XYZ file of C-alpha atoms in Angstrom:
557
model
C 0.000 0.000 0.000
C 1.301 3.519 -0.738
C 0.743 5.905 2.240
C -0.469 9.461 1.380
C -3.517 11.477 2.557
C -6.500 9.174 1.025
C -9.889 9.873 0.957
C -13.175 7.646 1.587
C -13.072 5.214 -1.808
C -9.134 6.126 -2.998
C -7.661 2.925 -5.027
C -4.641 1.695 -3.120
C -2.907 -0.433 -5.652
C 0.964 -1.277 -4.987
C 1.186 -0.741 -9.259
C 1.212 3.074 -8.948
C 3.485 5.118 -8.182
C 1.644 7.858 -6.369
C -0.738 7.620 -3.795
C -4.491 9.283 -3.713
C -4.760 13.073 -4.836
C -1.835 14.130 -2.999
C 0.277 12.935 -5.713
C 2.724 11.778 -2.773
C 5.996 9.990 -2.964
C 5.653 6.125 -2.331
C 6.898 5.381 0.997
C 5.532 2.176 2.209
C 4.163 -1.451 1.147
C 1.589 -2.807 3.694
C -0.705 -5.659 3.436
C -3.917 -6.073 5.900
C -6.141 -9.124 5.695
C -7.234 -9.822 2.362
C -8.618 -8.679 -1.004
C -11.118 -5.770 0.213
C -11.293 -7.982 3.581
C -10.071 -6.124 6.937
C -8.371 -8.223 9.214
C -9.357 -7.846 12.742
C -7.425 -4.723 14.550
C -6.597 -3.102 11.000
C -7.324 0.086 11.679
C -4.899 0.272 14.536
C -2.220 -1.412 11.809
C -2.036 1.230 9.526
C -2.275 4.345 12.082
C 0.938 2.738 13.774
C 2.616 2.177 10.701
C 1.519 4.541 8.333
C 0.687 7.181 10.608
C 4.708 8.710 11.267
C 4.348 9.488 7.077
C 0.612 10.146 6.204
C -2.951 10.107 7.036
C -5.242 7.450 6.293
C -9.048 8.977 6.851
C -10.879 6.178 5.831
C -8.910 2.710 5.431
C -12.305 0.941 4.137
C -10.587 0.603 0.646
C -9.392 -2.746 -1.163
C -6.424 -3.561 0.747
C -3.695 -5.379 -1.472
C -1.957 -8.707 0.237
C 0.437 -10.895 -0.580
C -1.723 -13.227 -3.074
C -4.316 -12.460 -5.169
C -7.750 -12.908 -4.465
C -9.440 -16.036 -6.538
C -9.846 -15.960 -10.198
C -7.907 -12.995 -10.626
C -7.245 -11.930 -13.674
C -3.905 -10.171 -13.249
C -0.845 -11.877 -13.797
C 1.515 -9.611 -15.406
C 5.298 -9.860 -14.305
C 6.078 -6.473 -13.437
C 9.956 -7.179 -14.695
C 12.831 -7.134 -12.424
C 13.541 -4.588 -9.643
C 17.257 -3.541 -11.022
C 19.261 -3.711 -13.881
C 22.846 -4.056 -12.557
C 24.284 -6.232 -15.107
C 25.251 -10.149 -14.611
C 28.272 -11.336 -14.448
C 29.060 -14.358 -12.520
C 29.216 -17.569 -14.195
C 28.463 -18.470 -10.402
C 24.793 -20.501 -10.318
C 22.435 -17.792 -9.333
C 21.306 -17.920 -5.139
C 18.425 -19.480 -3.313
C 16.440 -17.826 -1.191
C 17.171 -16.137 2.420
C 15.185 -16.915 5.201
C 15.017 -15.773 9.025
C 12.742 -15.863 11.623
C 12.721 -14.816 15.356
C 11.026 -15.218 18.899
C 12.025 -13.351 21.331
C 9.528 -12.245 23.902
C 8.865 -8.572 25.211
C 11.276 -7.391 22.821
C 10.954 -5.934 19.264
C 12.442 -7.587 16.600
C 11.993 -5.856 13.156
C 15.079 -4.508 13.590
C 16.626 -7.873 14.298
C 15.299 -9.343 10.979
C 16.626 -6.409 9.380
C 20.217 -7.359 10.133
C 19.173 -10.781 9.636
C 17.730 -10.315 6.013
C 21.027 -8.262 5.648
C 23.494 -10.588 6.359
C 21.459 -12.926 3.974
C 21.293 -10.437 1.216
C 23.824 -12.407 -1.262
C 20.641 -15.231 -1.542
C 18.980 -13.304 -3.118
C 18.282 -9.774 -4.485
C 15.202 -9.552 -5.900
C 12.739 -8.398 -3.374
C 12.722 -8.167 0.383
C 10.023 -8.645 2.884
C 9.472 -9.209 6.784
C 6.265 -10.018 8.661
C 5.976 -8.901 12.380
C 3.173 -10.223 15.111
C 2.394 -8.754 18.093
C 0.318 -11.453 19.316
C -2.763 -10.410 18.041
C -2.474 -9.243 14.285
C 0.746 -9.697 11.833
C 1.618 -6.888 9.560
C 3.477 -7.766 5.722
C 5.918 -5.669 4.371
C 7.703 -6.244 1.171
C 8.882 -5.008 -1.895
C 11.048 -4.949 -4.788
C 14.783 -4.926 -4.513
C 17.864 -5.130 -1.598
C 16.937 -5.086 1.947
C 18.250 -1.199 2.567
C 15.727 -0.040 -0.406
C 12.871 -1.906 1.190
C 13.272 -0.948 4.794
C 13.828 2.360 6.565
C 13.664 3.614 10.065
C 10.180 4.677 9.467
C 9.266 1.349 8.323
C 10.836 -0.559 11.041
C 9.262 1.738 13.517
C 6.113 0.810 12.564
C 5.905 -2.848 13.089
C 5.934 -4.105 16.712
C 5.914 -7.139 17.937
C 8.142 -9.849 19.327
C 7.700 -12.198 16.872
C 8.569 -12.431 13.007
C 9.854 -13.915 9.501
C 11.708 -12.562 6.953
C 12.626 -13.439 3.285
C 15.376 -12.223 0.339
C 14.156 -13.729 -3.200
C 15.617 -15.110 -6.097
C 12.716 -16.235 -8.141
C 13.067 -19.776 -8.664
C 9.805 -20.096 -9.556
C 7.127 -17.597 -10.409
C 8.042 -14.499 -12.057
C 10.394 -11.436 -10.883
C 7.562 -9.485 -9.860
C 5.867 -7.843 -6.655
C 3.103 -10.602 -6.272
C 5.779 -13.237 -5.903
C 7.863 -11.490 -2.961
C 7.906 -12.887 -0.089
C 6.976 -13.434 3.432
C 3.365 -14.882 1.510
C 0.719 -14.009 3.750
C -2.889 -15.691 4.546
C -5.615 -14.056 6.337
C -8.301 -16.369 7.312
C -11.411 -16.050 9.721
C -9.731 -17.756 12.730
C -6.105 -16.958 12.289
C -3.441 -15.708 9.648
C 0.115 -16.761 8.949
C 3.023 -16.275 6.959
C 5.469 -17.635 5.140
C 8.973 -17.452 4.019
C 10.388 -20.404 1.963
C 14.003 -21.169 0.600
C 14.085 -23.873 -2.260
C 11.867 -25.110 -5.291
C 9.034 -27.760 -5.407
C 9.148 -30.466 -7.664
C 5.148 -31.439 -8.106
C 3.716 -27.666 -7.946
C 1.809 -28.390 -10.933
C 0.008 -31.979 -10.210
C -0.066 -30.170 -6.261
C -2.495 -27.451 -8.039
C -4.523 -29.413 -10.252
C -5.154 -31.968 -7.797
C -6.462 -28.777 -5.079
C -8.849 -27.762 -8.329
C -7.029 -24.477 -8.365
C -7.840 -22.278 -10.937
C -5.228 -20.546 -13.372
C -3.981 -17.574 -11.240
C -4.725 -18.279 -7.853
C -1.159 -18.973 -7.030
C 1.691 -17.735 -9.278
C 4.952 -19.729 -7.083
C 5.324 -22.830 -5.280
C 5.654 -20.435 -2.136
C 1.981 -19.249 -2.733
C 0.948 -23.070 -3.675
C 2.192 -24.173 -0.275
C 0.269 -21.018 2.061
C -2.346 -21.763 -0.096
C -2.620 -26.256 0.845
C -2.476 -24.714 4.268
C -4.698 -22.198 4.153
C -7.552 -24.539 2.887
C -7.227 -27.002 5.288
C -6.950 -24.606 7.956
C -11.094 -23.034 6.578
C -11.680 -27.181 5.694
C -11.415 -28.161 9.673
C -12.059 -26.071 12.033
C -10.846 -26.140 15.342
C -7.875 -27.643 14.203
C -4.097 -25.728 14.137
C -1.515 -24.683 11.883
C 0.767 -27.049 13.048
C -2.360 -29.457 12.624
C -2.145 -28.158 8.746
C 1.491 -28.613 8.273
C 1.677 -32.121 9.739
C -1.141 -32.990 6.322
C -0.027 -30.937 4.322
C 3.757 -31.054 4.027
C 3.876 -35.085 3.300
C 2.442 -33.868 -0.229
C 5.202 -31.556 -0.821
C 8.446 -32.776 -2.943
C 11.396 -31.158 -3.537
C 13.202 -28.417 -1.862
C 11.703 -26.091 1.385
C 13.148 -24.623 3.732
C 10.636 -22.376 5.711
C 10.054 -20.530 8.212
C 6.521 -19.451 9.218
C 4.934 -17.090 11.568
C 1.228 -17.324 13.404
C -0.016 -14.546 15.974
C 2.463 -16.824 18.431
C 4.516 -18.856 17.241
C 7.269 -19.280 14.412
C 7.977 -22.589 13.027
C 10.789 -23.968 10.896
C 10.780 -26.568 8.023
C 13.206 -28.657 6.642
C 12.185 -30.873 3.343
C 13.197 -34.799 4.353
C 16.150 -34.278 1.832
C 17.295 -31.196 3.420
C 18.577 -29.427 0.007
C 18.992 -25.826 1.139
C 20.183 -25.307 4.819
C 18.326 -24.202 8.275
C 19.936 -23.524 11.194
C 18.410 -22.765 14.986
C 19.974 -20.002 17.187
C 19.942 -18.323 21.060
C 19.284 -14.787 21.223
C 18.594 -13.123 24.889
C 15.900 -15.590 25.691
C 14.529 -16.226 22.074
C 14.902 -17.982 19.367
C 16.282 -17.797 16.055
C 16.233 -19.204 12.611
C 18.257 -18.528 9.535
C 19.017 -19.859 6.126
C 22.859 -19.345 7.507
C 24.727 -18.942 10.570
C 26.461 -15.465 9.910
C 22.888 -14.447 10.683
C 22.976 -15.426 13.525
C 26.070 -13.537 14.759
C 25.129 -10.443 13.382
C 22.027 -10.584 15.496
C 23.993 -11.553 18.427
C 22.365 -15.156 18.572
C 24.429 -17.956 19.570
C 24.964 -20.865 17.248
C 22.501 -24.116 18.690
C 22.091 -26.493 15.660
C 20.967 -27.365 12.123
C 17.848 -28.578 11.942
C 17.228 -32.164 10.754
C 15.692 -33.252 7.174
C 12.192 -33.815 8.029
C 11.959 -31.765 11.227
C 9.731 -29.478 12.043
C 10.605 -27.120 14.742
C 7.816 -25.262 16.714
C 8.581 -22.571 18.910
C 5.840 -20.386 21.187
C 5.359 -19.094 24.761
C 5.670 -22.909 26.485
C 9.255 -23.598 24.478
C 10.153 -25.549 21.793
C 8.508 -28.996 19.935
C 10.204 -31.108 17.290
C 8.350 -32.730 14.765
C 9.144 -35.257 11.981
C 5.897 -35.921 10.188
C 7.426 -37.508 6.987
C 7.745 -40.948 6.442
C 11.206 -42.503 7.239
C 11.861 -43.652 4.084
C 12.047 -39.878 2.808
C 14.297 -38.987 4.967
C 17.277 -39.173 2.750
C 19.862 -36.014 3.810
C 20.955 -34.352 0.533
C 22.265 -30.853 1.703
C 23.034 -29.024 -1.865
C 27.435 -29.019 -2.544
C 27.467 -25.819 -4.222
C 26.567 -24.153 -0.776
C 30.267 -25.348 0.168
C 31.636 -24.251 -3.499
C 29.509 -20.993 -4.120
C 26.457 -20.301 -2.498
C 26.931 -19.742 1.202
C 28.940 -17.115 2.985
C 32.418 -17.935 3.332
C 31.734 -17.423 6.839
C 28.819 -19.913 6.822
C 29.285 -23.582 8.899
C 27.762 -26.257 7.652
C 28.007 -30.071 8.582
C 30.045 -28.607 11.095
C 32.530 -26.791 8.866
C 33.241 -23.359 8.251
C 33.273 -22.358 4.237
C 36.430 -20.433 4.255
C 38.737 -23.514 5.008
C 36.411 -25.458 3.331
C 36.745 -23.452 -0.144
C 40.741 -23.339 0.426
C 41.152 -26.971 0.470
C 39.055 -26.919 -2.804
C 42.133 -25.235 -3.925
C 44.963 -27.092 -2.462
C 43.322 -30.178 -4.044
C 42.597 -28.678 -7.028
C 46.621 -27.774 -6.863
C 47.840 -31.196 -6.358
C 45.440 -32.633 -9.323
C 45.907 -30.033 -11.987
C 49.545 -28.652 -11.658
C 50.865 -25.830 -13.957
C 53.671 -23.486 -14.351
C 53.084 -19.888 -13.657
C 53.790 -16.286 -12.802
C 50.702 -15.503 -10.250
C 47.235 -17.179 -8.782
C 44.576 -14.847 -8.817
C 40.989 -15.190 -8.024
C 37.853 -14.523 -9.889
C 35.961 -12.327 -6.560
C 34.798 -12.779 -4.258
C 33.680 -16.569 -4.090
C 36.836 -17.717 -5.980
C 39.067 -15.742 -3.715
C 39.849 -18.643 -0.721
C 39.904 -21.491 -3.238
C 42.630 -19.577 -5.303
C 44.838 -18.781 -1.725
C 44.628 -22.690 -1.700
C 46.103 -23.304 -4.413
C 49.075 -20.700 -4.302
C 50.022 -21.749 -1.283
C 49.768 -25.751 -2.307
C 51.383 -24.717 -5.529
C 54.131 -22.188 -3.973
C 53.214 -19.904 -7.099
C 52.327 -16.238 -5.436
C 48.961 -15.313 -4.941
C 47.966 -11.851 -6.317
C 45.383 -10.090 -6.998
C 43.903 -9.754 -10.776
C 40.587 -7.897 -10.614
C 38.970 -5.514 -8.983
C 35.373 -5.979 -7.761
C 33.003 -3.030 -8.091
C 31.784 -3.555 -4.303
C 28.700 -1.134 -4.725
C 27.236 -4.068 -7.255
C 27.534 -6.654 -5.155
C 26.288 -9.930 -6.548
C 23.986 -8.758 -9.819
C 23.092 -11.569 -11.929
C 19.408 -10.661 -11.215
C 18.626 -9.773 -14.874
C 17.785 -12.526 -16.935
C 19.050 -11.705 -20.446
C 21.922 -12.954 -21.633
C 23.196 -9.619 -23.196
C 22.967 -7.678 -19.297
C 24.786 -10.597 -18.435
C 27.533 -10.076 -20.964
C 28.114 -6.188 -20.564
C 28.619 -6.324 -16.809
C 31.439 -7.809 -16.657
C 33.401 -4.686 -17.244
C 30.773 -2.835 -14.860
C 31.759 -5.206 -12.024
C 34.637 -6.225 -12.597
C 38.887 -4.034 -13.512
C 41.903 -5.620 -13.948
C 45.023 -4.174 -12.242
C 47.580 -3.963 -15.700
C 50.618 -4.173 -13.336
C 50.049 -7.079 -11.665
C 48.810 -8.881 -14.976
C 51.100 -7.531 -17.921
C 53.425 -9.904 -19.184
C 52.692 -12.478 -16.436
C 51.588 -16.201 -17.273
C 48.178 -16.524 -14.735
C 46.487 -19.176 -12.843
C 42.866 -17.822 -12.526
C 40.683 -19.450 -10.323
C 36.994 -19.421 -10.558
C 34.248 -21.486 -8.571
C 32.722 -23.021 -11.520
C 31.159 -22.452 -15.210
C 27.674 -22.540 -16.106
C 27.302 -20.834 -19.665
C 30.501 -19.623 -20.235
C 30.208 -15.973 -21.627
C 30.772 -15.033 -19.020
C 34.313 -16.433 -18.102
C 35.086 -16.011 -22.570
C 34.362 -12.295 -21.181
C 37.093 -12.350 -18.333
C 39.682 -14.063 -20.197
C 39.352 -11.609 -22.732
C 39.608 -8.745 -20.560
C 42.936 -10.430 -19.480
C 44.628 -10.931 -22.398
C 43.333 -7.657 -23.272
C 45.261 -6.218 -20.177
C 48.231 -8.001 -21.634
C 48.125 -10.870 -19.871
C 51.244 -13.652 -21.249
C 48.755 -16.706 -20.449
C 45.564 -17.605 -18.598
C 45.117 -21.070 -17.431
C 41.576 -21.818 -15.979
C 41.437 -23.675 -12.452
C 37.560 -24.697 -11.410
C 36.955 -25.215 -7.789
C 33.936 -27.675 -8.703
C 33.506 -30.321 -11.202
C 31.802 -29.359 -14.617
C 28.298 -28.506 -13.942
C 26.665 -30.136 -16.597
C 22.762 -30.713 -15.167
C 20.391 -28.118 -14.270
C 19.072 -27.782 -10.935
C 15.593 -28.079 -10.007
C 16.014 -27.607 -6.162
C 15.859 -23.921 -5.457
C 18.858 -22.485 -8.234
C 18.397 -21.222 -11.273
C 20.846 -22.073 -13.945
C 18.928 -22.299 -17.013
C 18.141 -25.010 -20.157
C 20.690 -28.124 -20.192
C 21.074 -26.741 -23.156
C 22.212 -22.924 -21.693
C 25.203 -25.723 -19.201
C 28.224 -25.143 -21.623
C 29.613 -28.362 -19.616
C 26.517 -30.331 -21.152
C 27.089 -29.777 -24.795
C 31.460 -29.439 -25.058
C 33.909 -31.303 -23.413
C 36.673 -29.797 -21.895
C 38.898 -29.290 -24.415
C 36.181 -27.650 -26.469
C 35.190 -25.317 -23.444
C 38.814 -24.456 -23.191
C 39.054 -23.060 -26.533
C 35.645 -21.613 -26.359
C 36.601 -19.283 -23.430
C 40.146 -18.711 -25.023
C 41.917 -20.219 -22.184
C 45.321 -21.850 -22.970
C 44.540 -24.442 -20.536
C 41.820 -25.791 -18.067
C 40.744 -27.853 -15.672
C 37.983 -28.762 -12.741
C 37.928 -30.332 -9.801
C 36.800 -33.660 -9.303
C 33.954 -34.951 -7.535
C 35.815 -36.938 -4.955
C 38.381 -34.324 -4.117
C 35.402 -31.826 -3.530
C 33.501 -33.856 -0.973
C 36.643 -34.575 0.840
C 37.899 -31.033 0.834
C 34.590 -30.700 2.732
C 35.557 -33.763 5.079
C 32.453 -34.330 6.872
C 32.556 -38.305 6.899
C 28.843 -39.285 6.610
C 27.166 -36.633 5.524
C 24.680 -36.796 2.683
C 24.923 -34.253 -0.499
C 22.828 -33.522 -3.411
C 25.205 -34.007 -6.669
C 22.501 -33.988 -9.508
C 23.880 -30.865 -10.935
C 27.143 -32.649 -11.647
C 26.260 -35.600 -11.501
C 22.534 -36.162 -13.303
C 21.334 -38.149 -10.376
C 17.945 -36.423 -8.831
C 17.711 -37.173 -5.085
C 14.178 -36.336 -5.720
C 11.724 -37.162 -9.405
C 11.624 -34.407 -11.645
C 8.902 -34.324 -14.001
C 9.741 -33.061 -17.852
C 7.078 -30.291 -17.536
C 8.608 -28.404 -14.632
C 9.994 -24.664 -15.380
C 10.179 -21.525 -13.344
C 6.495 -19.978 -14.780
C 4.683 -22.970 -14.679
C 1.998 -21.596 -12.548
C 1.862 -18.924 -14.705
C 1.984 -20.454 -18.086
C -0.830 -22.466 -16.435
C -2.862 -19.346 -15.833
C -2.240 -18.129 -19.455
């Protein structure tokens, strides 16, 4: 909703980009209840929130929420929130998701940071929901977490309890109606919903519900959605009650983290693809897609949560649940959050990234020697693996490029050609630590490879003598279908060349990857499960033929 001074009848529509007859800047997305449905206590909402920026006179008005109301019409994609230009050959991020409960305190401001330190998951849109017991209050929008959120934002929602979410659309469109936390208002509660990952059997999920084309638009919305119907089905019954029916039907990936008037509640899919971890904060609780979260909240480290647990937290303490079938439970945690994905500061199975991503490069030393001048990095991700293997090697480590850091990670546009032209944007080479010099550049892997045909250019451009490619990860040669988005088989370079081919595609005058078996013992976690379909073709999990990112929407015309 955009705040302004509205009159009695005034359209509030999230589309525009002035509110009412005061022509008035937009300041603030809120969502109360549903369609032209108040929720209970709404008035009292959008004074507190709204009222530090404009006046509301009458709030009586269709109120816009997170999904659209049935058999609506609308389902443009509104395009994406930025244009920065692409240029990691990196696979683009999952999701970000946090939640906290801590008691007599508020936390918007604690999500915040949390959403922040989880920015590099994704940079599409932003959103938090707070609770203060009686009534939860949305907020989201397109683009990074400090464009979102201000102080006057934050001010306005109180309570001790909430979710958060950063988006990369992995499926459903780039657009506002996909952001996240998804919220539900129904007549005897309301949740909502953050969720990290990508559903397998959205479609047959949909059509078996008898949902029509454009009720839901992601596999976020599909699963509030299952909930929410069971939830008006039974009543009397809970929304743990829901998620002990309803989550059994779900495959894939999930990771969520869900909020109620009093309680949050964390889910992780029996396969466990994208990470959740459980934290201490000052008598609460917290839960984030990663642990740096955590710390910059000043919570304390407790555990990851299981595949196939569900974690309930509320005013009596904590519950675990494991409402899948044994035979699901099959841990498959994803190995490009080692390689790529997570924060280099991240532990997982136990093991921080950093030391993690430099024995990817001391192995990836002893397998693939070379003579050269300099190891440099491709940054940021590549930047431990290639201090590996310089100091495996004893060739000098040095650095090549300079990393725009006011970009941060932008392959949000989906065009190949953005892609291409932001490599200079994002990327300088330093001429006097390249010229002449015969290079070892490491990079974390190669998905299409314009993007790395881009940065060898630029080298040998810079006057670089030669450029031998060093791949922290084996080729990835399979798409994945478990919360990333890296395209067609037919977009994988690794699919359709060998590595000789790819070699003289990107101009390289040599290259190599890292194999399979060195990467999971670099991460030496003896025991562990991992998900290697991207490398490796085999799906922990069926994937049907039909499934892409729009198939809601191609569903819904």
């Amino acid at each position: 909703m955009f705040a302004g001074d509205f009159d009695a009848g005034d359209d509030i529509n999230p589309e525009r980009s002035t509110a009412g007859r005061s022509g008035r800047d937009t300041v603030l997305p809120i969502m109360v209840g549903q369609g032209d449905r108040l929720a209970p206590g709404g008035q009292r909402q959008l004074r507190d929130a709204l009222g530090r920026i404009g006046t509301v006179r009458d709030i009586r008005v269709d109120v816009q929420v997170d999904h659209r109301a049935q058999g609506s019409p609308d389902n443009r994609s509104h395009g994406p929130p930025c244009d920065n230009g692409p240029v990691s050959e990196s696979p683009r991020e999952a999701c970000g998701v946090f939640g906290v409960y801590a008691p007599g305190r508020s936390v918007a401001h604690l999500v915040y940071d949390g959403l922040y330190a989880l920015q590099h998951r994704g940079q599409e849109s932003a959103g938090m929901a707070v609770s203060d017991g009686n009534e939860i209050v949305v907020v989201k929008d397109m683009g990074l977490v400090t464009n979102v959120f201000n102080e006057y934002k934050l001010a306005g929602l109180e309570g001790d309890l909430a979710c958060g979410h950063t988006r990369y659309s992995t499926s459903g469109s780039s657009s506002w109606h996909n952001a996240q936390p998804v919220y539900r208002s129904l007549t005897s509660t309301s949740f909502a919903l953050g969720h990290n990952g990508n559903l397998t059997n959205t479609e047959p999920l949909a059509r078996e519900a008898g949902m029509l084309p454009g009720v839901v638009t992601s596999d976020s919305d599909l699963i509030a959605e299952l909930l929410a119907r069971y939830l008006e089905a039974t009543p009397g019954t809970t929304l743990t009650d829901a998620l002990e029916v309803v989550l059994p039907r779900l495959e894939g990936a999930f990771s969520l983290v869900i909020i109620d008037q009093d309680q949050l509640i964390g889910v992780r899919d029996p396969n466990g693809f994208r990470p959740l971890c459980l934290g201490w904060v000052d008598g609460g609780m917290v839960l984030a897609s990663e642990t740096p979260a955590l710390d910059i909240v000043g919570a304390h480290f407790v555990r990851e949560l299981d595949p196939g647990e569900v974690l309930v937290i509320d005013p009596t303490g904590q519950q675990s649940l494991h409402p899948f079938p044994t035979d699901r439970v099959n841990p498959s945690l994803c190995l490009f959050e080692f390689v790529y994905l997570a924060r280099p500061d991240s532990r997982l199975y136990g093991r921080e990234l950093h030391g993690v991503r430099q024995r990817l490069g001391e192995l990836l030393a002893d397998q693939s020697p070379v003579a050269a001048d300099m190891v440099m990095g491709v940054p940021d991700s590549a930047i431990p693996a290639a201090e590996g293997y310089a100091r495996r090697s004893g060739i000098p480590y040095g650095q090549g490029l300079v990393k725009n850091r006011y970009i941060g990670r932008t392959f949000i546009a989906p065009d190949q050609r953005t892609r291409d032209q932001g490599v200079r944007r994002k990327l300088n080479p330093l001429r006097s630590s390249i010229e002449g010099k015969r290079l070892v550049v490491v990079d974390d892997s190669i998905v299409r490879g314009t993007t790395t045909r881009a940065v060898v250019r630029m080298l040998r451009d810079t006057g670089a003598a030669e450029v031998h490619l060093r791949i922290s990860s084996p080729p990835y040669r399979w798409p994945c279908f478990y919360g990333l988005d890296t395209g067609t088989r037919a977009e994988l370079i690794a699919a359709n060349m060998e590595v000789g081919e790819i070699c003289e595609y990107v101009n390289a005058d040599s290259l190599a990857y890292l194999s399979l078996e060195s990467l999971i013992a670099a991460i030496d976690a003896p025991g562990a499960g991992f998900c290697t379909a991207c490398l490796t073709g085999k799906y922990p999990v069926e994937v049907p033929i039909t499934l892409s990112k729009g198939v809601l929407e191609r569903a819904g015309g």
